[in-house]
Short mmCIF file of C-alpha atoms in Angstrom, two decimals:
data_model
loop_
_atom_site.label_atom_id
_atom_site.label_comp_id
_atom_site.label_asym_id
_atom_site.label_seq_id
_atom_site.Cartn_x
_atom_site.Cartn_y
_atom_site.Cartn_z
CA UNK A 1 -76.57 -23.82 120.93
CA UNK A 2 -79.17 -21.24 119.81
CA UNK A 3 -76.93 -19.07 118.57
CA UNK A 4 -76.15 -21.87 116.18
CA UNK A 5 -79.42 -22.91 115.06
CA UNK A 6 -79.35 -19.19 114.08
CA UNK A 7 -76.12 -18.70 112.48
CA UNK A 8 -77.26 -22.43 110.24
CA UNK A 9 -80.24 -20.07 108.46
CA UNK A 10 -78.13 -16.84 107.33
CA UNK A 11 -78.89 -16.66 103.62
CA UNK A 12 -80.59 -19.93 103.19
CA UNK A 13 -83.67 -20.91 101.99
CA UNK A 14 -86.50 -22.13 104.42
CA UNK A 15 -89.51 -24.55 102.60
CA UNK A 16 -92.70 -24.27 103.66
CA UNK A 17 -94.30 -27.31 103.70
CA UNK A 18 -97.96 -26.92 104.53
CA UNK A 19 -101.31 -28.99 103.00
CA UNK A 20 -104.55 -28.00 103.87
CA UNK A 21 -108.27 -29.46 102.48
CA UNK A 22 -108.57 -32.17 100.17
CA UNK A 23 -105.01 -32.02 98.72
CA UNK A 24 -103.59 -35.68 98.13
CA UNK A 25 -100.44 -34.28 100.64
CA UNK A 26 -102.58 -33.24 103.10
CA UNK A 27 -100.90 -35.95 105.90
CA UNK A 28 -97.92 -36.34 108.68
CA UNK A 29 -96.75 -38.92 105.81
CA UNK A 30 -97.24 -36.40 102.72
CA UNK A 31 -95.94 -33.33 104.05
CA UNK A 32 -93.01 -35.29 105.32
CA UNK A 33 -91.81 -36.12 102.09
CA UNK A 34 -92.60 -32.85 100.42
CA UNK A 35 -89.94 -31.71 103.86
CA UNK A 36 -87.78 -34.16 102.76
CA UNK A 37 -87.46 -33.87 98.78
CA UNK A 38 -86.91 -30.50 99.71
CA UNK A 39 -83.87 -30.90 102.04
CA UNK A 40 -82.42 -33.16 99.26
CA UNK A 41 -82.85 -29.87 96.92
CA UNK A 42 -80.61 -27.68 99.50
CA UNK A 43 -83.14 -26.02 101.74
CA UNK A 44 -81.60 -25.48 105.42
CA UNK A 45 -84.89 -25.85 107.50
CA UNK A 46 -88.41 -26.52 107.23
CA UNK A 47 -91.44 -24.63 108.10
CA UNK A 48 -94.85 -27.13 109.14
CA UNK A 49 -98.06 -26.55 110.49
CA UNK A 50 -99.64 -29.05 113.26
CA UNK A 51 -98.66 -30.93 115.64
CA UNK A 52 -98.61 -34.45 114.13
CA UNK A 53 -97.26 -33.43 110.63
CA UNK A 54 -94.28 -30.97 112.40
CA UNK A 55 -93.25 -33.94 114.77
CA UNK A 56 -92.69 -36.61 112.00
CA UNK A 57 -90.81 -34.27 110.06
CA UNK A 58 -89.11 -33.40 113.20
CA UNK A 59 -88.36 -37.53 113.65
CA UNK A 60 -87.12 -38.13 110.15
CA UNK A 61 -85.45 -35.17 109.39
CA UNK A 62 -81.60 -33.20 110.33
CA UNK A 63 -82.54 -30.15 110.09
CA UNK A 64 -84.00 -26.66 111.66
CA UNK A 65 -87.91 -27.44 112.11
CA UNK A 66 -90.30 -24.05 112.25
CA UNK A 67 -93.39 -25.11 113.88
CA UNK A 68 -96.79 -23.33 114.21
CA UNK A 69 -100.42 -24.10 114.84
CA UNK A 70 -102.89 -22.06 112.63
CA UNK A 71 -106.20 -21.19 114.23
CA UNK A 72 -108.49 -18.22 113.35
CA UNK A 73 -109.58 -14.85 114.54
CA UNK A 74 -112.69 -13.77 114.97
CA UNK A 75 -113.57 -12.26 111.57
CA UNK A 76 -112.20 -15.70 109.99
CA UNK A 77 -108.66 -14.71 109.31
CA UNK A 78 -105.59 -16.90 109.97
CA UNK A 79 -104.25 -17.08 113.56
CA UNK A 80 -100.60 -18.26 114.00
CA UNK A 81 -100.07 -19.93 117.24
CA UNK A 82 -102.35 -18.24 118.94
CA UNK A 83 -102.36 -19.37 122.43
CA UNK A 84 -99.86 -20.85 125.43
CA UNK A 85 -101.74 -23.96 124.56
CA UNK A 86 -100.37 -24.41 121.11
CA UNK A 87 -96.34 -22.85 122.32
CA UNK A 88 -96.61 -26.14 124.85
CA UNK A 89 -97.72 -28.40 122.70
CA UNK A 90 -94.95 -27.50 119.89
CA UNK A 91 -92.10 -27.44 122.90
CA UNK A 92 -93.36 -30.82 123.75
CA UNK A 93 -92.21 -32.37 120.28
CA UNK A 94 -88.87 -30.41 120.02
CA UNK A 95 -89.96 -27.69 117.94
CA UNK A 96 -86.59 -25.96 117.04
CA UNK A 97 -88.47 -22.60 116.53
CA UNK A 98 -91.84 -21.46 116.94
CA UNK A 99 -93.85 -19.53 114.13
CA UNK A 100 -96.48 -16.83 116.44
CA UNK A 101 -98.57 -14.28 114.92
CA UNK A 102 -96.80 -11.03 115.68
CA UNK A 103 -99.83 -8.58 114.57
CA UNK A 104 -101.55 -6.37 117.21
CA UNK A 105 -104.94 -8.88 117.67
CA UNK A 106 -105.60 -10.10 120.51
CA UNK A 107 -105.19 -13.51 121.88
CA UNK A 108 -105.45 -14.63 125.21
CA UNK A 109 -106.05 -10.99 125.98
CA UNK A 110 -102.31 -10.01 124.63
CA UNK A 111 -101.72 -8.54 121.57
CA UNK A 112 -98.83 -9.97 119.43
CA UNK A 113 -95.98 -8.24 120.57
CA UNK A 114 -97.38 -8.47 124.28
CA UNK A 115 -97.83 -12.41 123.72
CA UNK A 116 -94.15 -12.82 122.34
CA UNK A 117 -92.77 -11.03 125.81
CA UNK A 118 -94.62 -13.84 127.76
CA UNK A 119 -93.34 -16.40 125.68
CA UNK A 120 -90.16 -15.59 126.16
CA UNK A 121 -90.45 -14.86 129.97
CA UNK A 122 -91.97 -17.91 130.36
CA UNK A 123 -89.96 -20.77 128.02
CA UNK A 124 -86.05 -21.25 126.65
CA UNK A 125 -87.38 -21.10 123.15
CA UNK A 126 -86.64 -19.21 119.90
CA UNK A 127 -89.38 -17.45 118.45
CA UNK A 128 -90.54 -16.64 114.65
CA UNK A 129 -92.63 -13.45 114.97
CA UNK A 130 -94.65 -12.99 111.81
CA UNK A 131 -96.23 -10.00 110.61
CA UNK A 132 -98.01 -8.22 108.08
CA UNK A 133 -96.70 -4.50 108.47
CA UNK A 134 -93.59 -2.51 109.80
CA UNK A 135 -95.22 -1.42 113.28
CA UNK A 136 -95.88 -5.05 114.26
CA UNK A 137 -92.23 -6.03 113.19
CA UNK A 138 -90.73 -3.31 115.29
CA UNK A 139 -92.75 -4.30 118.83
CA UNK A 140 -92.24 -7.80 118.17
CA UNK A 141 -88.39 -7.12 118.07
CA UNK A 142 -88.90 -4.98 121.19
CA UNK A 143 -90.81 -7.81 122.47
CA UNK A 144 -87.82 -10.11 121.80
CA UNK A 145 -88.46 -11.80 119.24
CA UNK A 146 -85.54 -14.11 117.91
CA UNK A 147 -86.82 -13.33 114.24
CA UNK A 148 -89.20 -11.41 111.81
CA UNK A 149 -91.37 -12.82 109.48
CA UNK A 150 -93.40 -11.38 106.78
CA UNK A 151 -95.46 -14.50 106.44
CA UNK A 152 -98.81 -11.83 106.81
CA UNK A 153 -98.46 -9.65 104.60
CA UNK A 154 -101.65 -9.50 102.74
CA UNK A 155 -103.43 -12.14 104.43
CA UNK A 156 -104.67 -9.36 107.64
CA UNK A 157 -107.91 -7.22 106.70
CA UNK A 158 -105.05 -3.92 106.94
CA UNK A 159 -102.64 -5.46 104.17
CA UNK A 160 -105.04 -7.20 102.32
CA UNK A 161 -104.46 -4.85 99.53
CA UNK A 162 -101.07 -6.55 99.08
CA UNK A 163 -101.75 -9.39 98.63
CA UNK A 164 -102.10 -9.11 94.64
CA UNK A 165 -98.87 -7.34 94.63
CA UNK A 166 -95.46 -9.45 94.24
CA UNK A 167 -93.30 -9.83 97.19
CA UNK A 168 -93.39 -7.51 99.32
CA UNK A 169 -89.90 -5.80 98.69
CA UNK A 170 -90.12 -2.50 99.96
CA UNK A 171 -91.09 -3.68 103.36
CA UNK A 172 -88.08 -6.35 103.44
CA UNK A 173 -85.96 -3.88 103.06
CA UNK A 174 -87.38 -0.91 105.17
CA UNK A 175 -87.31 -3.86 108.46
CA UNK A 176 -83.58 -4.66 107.21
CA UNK A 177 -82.79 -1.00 107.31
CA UNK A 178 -84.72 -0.28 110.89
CA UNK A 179 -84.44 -3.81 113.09
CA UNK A 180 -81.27 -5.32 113.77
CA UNK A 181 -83.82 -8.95 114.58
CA UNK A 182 -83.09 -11.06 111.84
CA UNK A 183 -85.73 -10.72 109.37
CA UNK A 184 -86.98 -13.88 107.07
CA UNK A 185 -88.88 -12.84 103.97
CA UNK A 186 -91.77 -14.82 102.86
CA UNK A 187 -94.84 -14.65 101.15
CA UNK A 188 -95.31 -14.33 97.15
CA UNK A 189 -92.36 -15.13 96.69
CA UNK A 190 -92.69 -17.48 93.55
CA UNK A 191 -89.28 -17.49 91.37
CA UNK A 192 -85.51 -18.02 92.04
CA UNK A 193 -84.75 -14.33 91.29
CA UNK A 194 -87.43 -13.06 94.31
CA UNK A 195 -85.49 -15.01 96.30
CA UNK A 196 -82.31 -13.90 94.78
CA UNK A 197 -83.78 -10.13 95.37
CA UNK A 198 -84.81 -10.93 98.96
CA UNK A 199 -81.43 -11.89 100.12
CA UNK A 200 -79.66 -8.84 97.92
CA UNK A 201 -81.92 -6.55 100.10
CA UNK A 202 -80.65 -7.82 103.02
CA UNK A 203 -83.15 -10.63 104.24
CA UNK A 204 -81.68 -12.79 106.96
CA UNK A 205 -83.48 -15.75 105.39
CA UNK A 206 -85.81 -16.67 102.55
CA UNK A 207 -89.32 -18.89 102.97
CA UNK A 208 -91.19 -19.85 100.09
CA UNK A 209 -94.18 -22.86 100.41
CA UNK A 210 -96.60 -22.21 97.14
CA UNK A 211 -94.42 -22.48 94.33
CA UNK A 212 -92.39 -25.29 95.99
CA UNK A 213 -94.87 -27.74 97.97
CA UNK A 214 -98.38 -26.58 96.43
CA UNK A 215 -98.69 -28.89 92.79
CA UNK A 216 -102.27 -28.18 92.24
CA UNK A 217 -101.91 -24.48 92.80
CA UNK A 218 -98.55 -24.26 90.35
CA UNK A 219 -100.75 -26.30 88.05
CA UNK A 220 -103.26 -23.72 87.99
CA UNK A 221 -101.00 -20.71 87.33
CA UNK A 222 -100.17 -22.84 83.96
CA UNK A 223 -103.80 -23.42 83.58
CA UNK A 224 -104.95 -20.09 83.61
CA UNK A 225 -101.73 -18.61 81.32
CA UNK A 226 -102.79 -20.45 77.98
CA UNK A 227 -106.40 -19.45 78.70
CA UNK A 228 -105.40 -15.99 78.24
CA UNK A 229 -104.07 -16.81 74.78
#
C-alpha cells in the first residue's frame, strides 16, 4: 500500500497549499479550496500545514495529503514538525505523509536525521524529510527517510544566501546523482519550465505553493515589474 502512495507521485506535481497572517485564505475552509481547484488543475497530492486545515482537506479530498506542523527554532526560523507531539497529532487525522525538518537542529534533543530514525522506529508512517543542504539530505536518507525535500533551502541561517537565487538546480541534481531516496524539489520554483527543468534533472516529484496558492504575493511580483519601468 505504501509502495503505492509512492509510485502515485513519480513525476507529478505536488501543490502547496499553505496561508499564513491576515490573508483572506488563511482557513480549514480557504485552503481547502485552494487544495481542491488545484486537484481539478492535475496536481497528484497536496502539501498543508496544521492540523485543522490538513484534516478537511484530508475529508474532502482523493488524493495523497503531505502534512506538517510549522513551529520555530530558537533564533526565529521555521521548524517543520518539530516534535513527537506534532507526528501524533498528524497520524491521528490520516496524514498520508508527514513533512519533518531534516536539518541538523535540534529538537527534542535529536537532530533531524536522528529524529527521522525515531520516527520511523516508532510509527508505520512515510516520512517527507526536508532540507536545506546536501549533508542533511544524505543522513536523512540514512536515517530512512521515505523522501527528500528541498523545501529549506534558503530559509536556514546556512543557506540563506540562496534564497534570492532561482531554484535551487544544482542541488536537485547533485541529491539525484548521490541518494537513491526519492527526492521532491521545491522551493522558488515559480514557472512551468522550473518545473519542467526539475523533473528533466531527475526530481522524483515537483512542489510549488507561491506562484500557485499565494494571490497577493503573485500580485506583487506584477506590482513591482511596471514600477521598474
Amino acid at each position: 500500500m505504501l509502495n503505492e502512495l509512492i509510485e502515485k507521485l513519480k513525476g507529478q506535481l505536488i501543490v502547496s497549499c499553505q496561508a499564513e497572517g491576515d490573508s483572506p485564505f488563511n482557513s480549514p475552509e480557504g485552503i481547502t479550496m485552494f487544495a481542491k481547484a488545484a486537484i481539478m488543475g492535475g496536481a497528484a497530492a497536496i502539501r498543508s500545514e496544521g492540523i485543522e486545515k490538513t484534516k478537511m482537506i484530508i475529508e474532502q479530498t482523493q488524493v495523497p495529503v503531505i502534512g506538517l506542523i510549522k513551529s520555530k527554532f530558537e533564533d526565529g526560523s521555521v521548524r517543520i514538525t518539530g516534535s513527537l507531539k506534532d507526528v501524533k497529532d498528524l497520524i491521528s487525522i490520516g496524514t498520508h505523509i508527514i513533512a519533518t525538518d531534516g536539518t541538523f537542529r535540534k529538537r527534542e534533543n535529536l537532530t533531524g536525521p536522528e529524529f527521522i530514525k525515531k520516527v520511523k522506529a516508532d510509527f508505520n508512517c512515510l516520512i517527507m524529510a526536508d532540507i536545506a543542504k546536501e549533508d542533511e539530505a544524505i543522513a536523512c536518507a540514512e536515517a530512512g527517510a521515505d523522501f527528500i525535500s528541498t523545501t529549506l533551502n534558503g530559509y536556514t541561517p546556512e543557506t540563506v544566501e540562496d534564497k534570492i537565487k532561482s531554484p535551487n538546480f544544482e542541488l536537485v541534481k547533485s541529491l539525484v546523482d548521490k541518494i537513491k531516496t526519492p527526492i521532491i524539489a521545491e522551493g522558488r520554483i515559480n514557472t512551468p519550465q522550473d518545473a519542467k527543468k526539475m523533473i528533466e534533472l531527475g526530481a522524483f516529484a515537483v512542489v510549488v505553493g507561491t506562484a500557485i496558492t499565494r494571490p497577493h504575493i503573485i500580485t506583487s511580483w506584477f506590482v513591482e515589474a511596471m514600477k521598474k519601468v
